[in-house]
mmCIF file of C-alpha atoms in Angstrom:
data_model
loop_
_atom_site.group_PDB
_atom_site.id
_atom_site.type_symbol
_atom_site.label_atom_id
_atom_site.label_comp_id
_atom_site.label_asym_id
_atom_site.label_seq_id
_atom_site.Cartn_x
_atom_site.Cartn_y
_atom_site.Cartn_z
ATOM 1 C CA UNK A 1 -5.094 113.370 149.031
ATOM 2 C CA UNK A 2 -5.457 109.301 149.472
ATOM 3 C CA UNK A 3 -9.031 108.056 149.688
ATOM 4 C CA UNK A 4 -7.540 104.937 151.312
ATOM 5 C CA UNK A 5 -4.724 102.674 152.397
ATOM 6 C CA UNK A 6 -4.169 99.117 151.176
ATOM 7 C CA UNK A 7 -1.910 98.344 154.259
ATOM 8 C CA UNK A 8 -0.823 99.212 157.692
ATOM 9 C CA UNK A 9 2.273 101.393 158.302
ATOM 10 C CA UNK A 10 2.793 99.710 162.302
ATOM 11 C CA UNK A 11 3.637 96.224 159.947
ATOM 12 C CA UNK A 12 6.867 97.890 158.881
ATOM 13 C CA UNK A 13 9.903 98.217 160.808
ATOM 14 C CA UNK A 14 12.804 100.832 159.969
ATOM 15 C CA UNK A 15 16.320 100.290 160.447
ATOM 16 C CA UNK A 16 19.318 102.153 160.293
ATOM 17 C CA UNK A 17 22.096 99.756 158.585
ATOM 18 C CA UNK A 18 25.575 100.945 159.546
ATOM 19 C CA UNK A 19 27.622 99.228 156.539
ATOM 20 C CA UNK A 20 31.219 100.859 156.689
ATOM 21 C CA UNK A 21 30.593 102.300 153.343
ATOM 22 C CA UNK A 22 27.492 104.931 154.443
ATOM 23 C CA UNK A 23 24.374 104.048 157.083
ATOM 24 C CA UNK A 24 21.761 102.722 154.776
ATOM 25 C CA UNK A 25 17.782 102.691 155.595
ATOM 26 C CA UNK A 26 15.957 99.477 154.985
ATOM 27 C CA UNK A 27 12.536 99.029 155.611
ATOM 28 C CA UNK A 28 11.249 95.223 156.182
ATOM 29 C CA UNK A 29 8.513 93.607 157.538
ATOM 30 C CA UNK A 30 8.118 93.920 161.463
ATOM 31 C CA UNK A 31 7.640 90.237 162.320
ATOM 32 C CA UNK A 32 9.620 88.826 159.471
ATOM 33 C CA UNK A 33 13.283 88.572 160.814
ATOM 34 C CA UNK A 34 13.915 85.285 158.626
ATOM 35 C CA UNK A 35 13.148 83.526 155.110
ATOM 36 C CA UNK A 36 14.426 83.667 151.421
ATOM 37 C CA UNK A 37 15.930 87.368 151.420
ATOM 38 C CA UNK A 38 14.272 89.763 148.344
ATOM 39 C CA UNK A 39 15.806 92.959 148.222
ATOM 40 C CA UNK A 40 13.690 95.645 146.640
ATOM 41 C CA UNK A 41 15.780 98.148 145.189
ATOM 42 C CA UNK A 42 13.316 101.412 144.129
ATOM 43 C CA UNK A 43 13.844 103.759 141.506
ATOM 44 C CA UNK A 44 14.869 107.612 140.773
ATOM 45 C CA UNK A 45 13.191 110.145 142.935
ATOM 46 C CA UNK A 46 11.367 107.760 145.390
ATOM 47 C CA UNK A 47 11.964 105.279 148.293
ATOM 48 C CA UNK A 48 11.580 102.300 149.185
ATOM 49 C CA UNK A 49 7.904 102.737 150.286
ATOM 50 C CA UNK A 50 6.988 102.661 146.877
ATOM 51 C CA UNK A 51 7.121 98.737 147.877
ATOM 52 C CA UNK A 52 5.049 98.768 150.921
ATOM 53 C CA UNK A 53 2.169 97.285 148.343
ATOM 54 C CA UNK A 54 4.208 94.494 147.566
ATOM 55 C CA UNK A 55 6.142 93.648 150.786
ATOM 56 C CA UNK A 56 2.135 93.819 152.510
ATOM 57 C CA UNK A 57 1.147 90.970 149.830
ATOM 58 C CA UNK A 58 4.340 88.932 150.263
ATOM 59 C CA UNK A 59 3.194 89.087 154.479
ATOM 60 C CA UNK A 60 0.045 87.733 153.460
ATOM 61 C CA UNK A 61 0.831 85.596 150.146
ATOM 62 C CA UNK A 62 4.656 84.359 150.760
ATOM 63 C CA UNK A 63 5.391 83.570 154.192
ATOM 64 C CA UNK A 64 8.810 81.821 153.442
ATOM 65 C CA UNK A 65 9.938 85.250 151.319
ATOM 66 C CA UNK A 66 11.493 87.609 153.711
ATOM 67 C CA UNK A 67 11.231 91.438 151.435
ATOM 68 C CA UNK A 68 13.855 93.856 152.624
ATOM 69 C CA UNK A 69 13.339 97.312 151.203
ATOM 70 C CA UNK A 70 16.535 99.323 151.072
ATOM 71 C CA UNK A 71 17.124 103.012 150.605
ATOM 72 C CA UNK A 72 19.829 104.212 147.951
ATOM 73 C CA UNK A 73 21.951 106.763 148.847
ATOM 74 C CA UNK A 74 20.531 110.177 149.035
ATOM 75 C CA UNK A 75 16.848 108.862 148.829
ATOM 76 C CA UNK A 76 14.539 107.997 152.035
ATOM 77 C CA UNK A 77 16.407 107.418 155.462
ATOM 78 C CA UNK A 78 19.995 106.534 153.916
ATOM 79 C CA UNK A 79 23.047 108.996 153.827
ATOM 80 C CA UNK A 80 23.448 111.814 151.549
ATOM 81 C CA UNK A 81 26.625 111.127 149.777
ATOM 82 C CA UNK A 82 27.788 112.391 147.006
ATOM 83 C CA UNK A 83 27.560 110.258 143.896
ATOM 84 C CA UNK A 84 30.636 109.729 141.645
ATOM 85 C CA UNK A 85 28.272 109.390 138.471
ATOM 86 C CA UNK A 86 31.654 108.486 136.306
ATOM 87 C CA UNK A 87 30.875 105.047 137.325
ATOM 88 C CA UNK A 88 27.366 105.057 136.230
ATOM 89 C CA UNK A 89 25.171 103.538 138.879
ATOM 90 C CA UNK A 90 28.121 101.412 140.728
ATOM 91 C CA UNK A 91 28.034 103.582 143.738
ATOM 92 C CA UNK A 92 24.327 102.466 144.244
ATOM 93 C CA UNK A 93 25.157 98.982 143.184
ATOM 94 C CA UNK A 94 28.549 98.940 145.739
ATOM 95 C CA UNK A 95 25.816 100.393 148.974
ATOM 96 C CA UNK A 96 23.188 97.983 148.209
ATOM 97 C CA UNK A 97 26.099 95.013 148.305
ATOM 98 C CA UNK A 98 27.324 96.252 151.118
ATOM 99 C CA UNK A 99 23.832 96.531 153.275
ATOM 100 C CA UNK A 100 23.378 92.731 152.339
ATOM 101 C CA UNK A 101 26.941 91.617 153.333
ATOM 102 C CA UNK A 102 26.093 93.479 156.796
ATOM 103 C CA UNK A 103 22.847 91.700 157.204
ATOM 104 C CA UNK A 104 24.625 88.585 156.806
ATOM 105 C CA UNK A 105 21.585 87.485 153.805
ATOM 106 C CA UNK A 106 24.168 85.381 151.600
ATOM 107 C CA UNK A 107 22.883 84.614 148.563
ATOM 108 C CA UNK A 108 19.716 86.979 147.457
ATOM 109 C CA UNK A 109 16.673 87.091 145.312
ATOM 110 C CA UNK A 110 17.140 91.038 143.732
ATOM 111 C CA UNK A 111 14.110 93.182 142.483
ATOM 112 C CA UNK A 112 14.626 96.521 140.970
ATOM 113 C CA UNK A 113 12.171 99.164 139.862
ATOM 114 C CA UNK A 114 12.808 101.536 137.202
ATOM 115 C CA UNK A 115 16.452 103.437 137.735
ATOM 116 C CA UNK A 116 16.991 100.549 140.774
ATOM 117 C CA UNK A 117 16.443 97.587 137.725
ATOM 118 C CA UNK A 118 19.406 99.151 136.257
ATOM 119 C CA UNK A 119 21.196 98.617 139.991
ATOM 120 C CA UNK A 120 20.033 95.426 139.578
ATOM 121 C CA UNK A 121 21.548 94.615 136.897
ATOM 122 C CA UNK A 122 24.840 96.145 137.766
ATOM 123 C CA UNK A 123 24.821 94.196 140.960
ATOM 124 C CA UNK A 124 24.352 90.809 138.758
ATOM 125 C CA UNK A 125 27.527 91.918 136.970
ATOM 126 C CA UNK A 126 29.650 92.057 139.993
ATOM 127 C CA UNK A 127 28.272 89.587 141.639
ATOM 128 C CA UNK A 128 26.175 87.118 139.791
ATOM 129 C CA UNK A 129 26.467 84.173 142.054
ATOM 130 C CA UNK A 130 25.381 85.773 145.204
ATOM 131 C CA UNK A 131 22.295 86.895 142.529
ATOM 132 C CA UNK A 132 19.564 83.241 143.306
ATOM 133 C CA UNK A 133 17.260 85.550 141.080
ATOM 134 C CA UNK A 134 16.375 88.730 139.574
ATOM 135 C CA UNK A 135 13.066 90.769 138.713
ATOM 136 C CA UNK A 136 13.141 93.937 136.263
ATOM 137 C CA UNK A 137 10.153 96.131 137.131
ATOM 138 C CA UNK A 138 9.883 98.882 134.216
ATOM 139 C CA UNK A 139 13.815 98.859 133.892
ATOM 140 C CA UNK A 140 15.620 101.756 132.580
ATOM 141 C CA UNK A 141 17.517 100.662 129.231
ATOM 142 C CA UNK A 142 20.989 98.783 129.742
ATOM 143 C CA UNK A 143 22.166 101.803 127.799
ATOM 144 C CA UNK A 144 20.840 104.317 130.016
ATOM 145 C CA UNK A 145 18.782 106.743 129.278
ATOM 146 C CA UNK A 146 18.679 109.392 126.340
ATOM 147 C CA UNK A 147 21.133 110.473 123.510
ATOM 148 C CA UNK A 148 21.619 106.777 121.782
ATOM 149 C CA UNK A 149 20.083 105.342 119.064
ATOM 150 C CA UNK A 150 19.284 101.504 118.027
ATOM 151 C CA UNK A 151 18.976 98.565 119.979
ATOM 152 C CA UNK A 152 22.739 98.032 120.579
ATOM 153 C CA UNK A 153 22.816 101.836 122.187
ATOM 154 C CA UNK A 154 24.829 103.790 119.915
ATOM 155 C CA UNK A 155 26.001 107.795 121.150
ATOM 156 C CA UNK A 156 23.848 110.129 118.816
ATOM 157 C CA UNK A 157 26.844 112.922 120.019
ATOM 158 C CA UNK A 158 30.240 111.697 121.273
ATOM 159 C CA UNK A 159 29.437 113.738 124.321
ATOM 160 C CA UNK A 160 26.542 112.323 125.400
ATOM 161 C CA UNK A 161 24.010 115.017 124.549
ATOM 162 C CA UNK A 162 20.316 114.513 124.863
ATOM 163 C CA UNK A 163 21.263 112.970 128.440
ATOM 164 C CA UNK A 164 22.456 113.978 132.262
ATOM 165 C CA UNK A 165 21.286 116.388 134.922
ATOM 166 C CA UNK A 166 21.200 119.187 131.871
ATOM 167 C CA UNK A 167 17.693 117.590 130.466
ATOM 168 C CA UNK A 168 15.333 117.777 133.664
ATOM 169 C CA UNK A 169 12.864 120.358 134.195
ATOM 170 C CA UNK A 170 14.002 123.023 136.295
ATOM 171 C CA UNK A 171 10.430 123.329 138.020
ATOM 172 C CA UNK A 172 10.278 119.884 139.107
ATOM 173 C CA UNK A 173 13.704 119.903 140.589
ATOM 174 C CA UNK A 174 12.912 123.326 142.456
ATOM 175 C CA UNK A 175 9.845 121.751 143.423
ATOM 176 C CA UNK A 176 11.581 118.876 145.175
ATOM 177 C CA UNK A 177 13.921 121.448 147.066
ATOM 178 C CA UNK A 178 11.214 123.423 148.583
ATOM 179 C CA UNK A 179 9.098 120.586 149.374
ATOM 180 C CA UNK A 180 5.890 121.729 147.088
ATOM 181 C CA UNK A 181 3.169 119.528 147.874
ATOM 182 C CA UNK A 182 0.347 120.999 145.740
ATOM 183 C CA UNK A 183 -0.355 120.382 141.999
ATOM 184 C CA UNK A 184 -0.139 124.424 140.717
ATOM 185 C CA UNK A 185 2.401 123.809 138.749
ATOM 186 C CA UNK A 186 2.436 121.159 135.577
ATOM 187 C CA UNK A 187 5.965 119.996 136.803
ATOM 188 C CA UNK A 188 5.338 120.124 140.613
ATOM 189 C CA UNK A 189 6.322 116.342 142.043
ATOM 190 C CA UNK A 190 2.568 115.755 142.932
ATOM 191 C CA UNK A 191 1.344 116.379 139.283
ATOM 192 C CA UNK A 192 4.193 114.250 138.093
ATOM 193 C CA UNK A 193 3.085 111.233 140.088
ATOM 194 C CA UNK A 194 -0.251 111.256 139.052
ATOM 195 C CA UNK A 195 0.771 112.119 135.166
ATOM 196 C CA UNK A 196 3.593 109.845 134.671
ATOM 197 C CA UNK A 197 4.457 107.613 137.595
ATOM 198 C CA UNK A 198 1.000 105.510 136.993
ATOM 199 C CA UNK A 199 -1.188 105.439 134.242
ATOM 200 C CA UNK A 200 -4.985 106.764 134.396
ATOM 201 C CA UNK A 201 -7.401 104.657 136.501
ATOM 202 C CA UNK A 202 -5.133 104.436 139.501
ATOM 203 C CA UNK A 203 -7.175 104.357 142.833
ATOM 204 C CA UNK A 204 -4.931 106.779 144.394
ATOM 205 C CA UNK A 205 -4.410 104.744 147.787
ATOM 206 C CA UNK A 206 -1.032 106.012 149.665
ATOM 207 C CA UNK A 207 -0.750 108.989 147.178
ATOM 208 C CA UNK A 208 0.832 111.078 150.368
ATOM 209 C CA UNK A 209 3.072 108.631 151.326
ATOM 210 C CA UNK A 210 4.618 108.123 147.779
ATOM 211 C CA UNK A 211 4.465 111.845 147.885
ATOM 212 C CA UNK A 212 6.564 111.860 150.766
ATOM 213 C CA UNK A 213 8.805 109.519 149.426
ATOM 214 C CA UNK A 214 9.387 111.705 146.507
ATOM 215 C CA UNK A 215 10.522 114.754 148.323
ATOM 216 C CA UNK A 216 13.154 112.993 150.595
ATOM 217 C CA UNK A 217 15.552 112.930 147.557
ATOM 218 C CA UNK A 218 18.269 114.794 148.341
ATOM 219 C CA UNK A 219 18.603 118.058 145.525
ATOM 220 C CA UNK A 220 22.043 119.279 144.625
ATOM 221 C CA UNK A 221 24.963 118.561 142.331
ATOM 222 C CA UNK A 222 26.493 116.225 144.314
ATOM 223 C CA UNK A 223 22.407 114.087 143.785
ATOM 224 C CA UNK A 224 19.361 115.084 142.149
ATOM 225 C CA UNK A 225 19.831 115.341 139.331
ATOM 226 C CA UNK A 226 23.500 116.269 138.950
ATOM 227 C CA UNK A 227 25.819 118.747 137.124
ATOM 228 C CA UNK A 228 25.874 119.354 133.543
ATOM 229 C CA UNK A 229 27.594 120.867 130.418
ATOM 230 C CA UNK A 230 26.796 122.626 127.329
ATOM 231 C CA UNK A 231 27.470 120.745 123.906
ATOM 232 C CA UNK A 232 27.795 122.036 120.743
ATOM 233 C CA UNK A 233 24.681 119.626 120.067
ATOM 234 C CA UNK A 234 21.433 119.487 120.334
ATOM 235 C CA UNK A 235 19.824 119.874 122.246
ATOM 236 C CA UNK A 236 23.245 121.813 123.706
ATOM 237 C CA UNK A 237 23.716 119.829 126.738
ATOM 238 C CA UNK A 238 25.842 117.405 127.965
ATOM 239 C CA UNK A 239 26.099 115.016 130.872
ATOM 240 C CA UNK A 240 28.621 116.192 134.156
ATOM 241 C CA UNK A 241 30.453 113.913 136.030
ATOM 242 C CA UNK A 242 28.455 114.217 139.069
ATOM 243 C CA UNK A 243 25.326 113.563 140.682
ATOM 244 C CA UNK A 244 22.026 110.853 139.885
ATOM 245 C CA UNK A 245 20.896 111.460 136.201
ATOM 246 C CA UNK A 246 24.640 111.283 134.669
ATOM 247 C CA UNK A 247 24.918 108.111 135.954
ATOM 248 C CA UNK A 248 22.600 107.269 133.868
ATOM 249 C CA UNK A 249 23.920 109.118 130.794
ATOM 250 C CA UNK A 250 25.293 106.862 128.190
ATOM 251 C CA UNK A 251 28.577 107.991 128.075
ATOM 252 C CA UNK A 252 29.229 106.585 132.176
ATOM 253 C CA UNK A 253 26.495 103.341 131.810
ATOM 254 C CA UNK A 254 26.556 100.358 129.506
ATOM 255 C CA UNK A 255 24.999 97.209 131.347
ATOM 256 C CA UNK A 256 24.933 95.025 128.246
ATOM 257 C CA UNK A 257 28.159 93.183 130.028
ATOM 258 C CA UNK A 258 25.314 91.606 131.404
ATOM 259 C CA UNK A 259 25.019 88.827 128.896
ATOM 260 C CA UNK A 260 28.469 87.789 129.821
ATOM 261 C CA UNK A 261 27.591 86.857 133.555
ATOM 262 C CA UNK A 262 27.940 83.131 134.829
ATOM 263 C CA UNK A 263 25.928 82.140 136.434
ATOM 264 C CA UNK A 264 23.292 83.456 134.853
ATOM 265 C CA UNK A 265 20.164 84.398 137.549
ATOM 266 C CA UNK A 266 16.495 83.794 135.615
ATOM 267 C CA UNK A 267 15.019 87.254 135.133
ATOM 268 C CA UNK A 268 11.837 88.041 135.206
ATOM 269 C CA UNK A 269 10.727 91.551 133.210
ATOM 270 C CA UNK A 270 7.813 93.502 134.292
ATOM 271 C CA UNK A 271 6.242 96.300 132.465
ATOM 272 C CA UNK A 272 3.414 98.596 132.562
ATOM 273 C CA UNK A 273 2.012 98.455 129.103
ATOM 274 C CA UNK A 274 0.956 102.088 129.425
ATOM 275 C CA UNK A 275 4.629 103.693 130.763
ATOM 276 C CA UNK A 276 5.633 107.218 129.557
ATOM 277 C CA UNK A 277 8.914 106.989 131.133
ATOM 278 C CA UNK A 278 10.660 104.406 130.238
ATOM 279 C CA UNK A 279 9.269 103.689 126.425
ATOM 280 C CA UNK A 280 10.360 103.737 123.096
ATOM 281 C CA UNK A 281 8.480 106.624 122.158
ATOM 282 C CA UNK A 282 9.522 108.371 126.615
ATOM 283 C CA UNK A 283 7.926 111.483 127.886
ATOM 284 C CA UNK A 284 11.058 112.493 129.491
ATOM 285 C CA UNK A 285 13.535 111.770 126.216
ATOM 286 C CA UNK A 286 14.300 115.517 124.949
ATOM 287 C CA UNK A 287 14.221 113.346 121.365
ATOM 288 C CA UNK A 288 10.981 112.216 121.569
ATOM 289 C CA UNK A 289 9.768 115.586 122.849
ATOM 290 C CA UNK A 290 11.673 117.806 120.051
ATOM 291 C CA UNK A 291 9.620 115.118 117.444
ATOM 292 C CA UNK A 292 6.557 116.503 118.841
ATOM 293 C CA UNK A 293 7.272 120.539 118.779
ATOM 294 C CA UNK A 294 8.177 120.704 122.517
ATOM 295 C CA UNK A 295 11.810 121.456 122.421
ATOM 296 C CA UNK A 296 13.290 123.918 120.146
ATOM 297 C CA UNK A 297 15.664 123.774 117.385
ATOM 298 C CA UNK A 298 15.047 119.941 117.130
ATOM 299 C CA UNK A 299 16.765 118.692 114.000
ATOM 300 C CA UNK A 300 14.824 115.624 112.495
ATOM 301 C CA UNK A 301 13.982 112.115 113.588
ATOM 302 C CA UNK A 302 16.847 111.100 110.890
ATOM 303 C CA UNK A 303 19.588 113.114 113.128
ATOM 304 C CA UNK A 304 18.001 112.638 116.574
ATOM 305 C CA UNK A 305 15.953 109.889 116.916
ATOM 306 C CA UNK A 306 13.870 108.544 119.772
ATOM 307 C CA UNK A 307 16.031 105.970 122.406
ATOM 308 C CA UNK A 308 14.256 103.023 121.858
ATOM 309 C CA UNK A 309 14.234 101.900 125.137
ATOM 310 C CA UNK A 310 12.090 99.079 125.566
ATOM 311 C CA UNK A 311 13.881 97.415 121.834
ATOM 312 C CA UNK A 312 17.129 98.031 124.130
ATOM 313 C CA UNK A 313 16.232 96.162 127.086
ATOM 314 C CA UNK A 314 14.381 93.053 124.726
ATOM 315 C CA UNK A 315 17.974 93.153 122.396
ATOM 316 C CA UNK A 316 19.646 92.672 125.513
ATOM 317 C CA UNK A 317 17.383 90.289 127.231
ATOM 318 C CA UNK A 318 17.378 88.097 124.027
ATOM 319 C CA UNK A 319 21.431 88.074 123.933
ATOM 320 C CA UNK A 320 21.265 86.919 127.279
ATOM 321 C CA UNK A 321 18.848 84.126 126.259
ATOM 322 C CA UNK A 322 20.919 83.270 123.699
ATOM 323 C CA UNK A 323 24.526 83.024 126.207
ATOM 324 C CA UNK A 324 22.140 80.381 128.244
ATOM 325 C CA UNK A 325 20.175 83.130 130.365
ATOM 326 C CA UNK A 326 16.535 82.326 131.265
ATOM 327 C CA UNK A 327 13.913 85.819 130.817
ATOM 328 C CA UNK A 328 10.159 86.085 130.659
ATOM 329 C CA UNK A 329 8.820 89.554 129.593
ATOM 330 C CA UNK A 330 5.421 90.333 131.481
ATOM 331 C CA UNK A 331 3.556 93.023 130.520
ATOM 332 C CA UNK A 332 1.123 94.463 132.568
ATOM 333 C CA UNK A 333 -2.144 95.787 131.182
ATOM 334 C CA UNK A 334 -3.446 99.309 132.031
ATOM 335 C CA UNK A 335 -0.622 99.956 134.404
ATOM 336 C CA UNK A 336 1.940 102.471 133.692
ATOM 337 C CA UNK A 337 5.929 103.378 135.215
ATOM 338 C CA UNK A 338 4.533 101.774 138.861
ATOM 339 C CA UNK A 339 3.001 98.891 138.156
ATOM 340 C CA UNK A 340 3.319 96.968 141.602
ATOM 341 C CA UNK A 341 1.495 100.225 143.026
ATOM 342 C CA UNK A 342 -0.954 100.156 140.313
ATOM 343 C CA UNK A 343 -1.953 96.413 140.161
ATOM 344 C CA UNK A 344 0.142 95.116 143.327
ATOM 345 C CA UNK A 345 -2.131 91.401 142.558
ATOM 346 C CA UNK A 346 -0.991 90.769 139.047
ATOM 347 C CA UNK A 347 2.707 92.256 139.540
ATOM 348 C CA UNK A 348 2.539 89.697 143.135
ATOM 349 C CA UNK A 349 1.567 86.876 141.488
ATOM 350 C CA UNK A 350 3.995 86.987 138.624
ATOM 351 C CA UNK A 351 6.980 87.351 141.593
ATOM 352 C CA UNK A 352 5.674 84.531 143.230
ATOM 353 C CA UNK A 353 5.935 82.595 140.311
ATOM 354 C CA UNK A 354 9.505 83.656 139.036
ATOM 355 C CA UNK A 355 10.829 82.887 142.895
ATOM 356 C CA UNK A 356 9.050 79.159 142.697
ATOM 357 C CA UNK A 357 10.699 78.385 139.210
#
């Protein structure tokens, strides 16, 4: 499948991190056992090689930055607990806290990708002064993701509906239990990297090994994605209790507590200018879709609108801003949900400048 590979697997070391909470996998760079501690925090269904890019150019660019990759629970190399999604992503944000406090890093620079910027930014909310800064990389909304409306997040459905384990495509989660590697289906996990996980134009470098990384999530209730209800609105389902998509669901997530933080870590906000996941107008919000005739029974942009995701996370940026906060917003040309896979340069060099300032 890849027609090449920007770096060289032997410059990673894996370790097994045995916290007291679970045994956590965290992938660094072989011969870099000291510097300024990043930890790279990766997103829903994937692992933390979805950073080797990155952590390869900090090794070449950033000898004094010291990237530590870690696995949330259920994904890569770490445990397979089950996740208590009644906290929203807390459980994620309590294992990644606990694999620095065993490393001994002190106070950390924090980069989260996608469903991990959202672990980010519950981490900064527990502990913001052991936060020296923190970089959003295509963020999920601090309202989580489906069934609100309006930049301040309102519930559509007092239930949550529109959001939770009950929205995902049955195919794609099948495909991740039996391991499909092919691209027959228009939901298998390969033809979902390539359709939504970059934009067009990517060079396809490392495609197996993100592949790979995609089918180590662990499938179940308990994980991916979750349990669910039925709702007596639309789309008539509702988010469980249990498992990695309700903790998502706005009815167990608000991170706009955010703005409240002191200290207040500089963020820096990444974004792939061409992402159909996490957008205002999102390939994987059952609103959006019903709008455009692919989910039935939709009832009207008025009723059910589109989560404007993106307004969300800049509405809740700006409030931050506005308590004292420091946040640039990058956006990143051509590149879609992965940017730092997509154009690892650009995405390096705007990290390198966020950790100078």
């Amino acid at each position: 499948m890849a027609r090449h590979s920007r770096h060289h697997l032997e410059n990673f070391a894996v370790n097994s991190i045995d916290t007291g909470r679970l045994t956590v996998c965290v992938r660094e760079l072989a011969d870099r056992v000291d510097g300024r501690p990043l930890v790279l925090v990766h997103g829903n269904v994937s692992s933390s090689p979805f950073f080797f890019p990155l952590m390869a150019g900090l090794e070449h660019e950033a000898p004094r930055i010291r990237p530590i990759a870690v696995d949330l629970r259920g994904f890569g190399g770490t445990d397979t607990l089950p996740v208590d999604a009644t906290r929203g992503l807390s459980d994620f944000a309590d294992d990644v806290w606990s694999a620095v406090d065993a490393l001994g890093l002190g106070q950390v620079d924090l980069l989260g990708w996608s469903m991990g910027g959202g672990v980010v930014l519950q981490m900064i909310c527990d502990r913001p002064a052991d936060v020296r800064t923190a970089t959003l990389i295509n963020p999920l909304s601090p309202y989580g993701f489906g069934g609100t409306v309006g930049v301040d997040g309102r519930l559509i459905a007092p239930d949550g509906a529109g959001s939770g384990a009950g929205t995902v495509n049955p195919d794609f989660v099948e495909g991740l239990r039996t391991g499909d590697d092919g691209t027959t289906s228009a939901a298998s996990p390969l033809t979902v990297l390539r359709s939504f996980y970059v934009a067009p134009g990517w060079d396809g470098a490392d495609e197996e090994l993100y592949l790979a990384s995609m089918l180590s999530t662990a499938v179940g209730e308990d994980n991916y994605p979750g349990d669910s209800t039925t709702s007596p609105s639309w789309p008539g389902v509702a988010p469980g209790r249990r498992g990695v998509l309700n903790t998502m669901a706005p009815t167990h997530l608000d991170l706009s507590a955010v703005t409240d933080v002191e200290p207040k870590p500089p963020l820096l906000w990444l974004r792939g200018e061409l992402d159909q996941i996490v957008s205002d107008t999102s390939m994987f919000d059952l609103a959006h879709l019903g709008a455009l005739g692919a989910v039935p029974g939709y009832p009207g942009a008025d009723r059910v609108p589109a989560q404007p995701m993106v307004a969300q996370t800049r509405s809740v940026l700006d409030a931050y801003r506005s308590g004292g906060g420091v946040y640039t917003e990058t956006v990143v040309a051509g590149a879609g949900h992965s940017p730092h896979i997509e154009r690892t340069d650009e995405v390096l060099g705007a990290l390198l400048m966020h950790l100078d300032a």
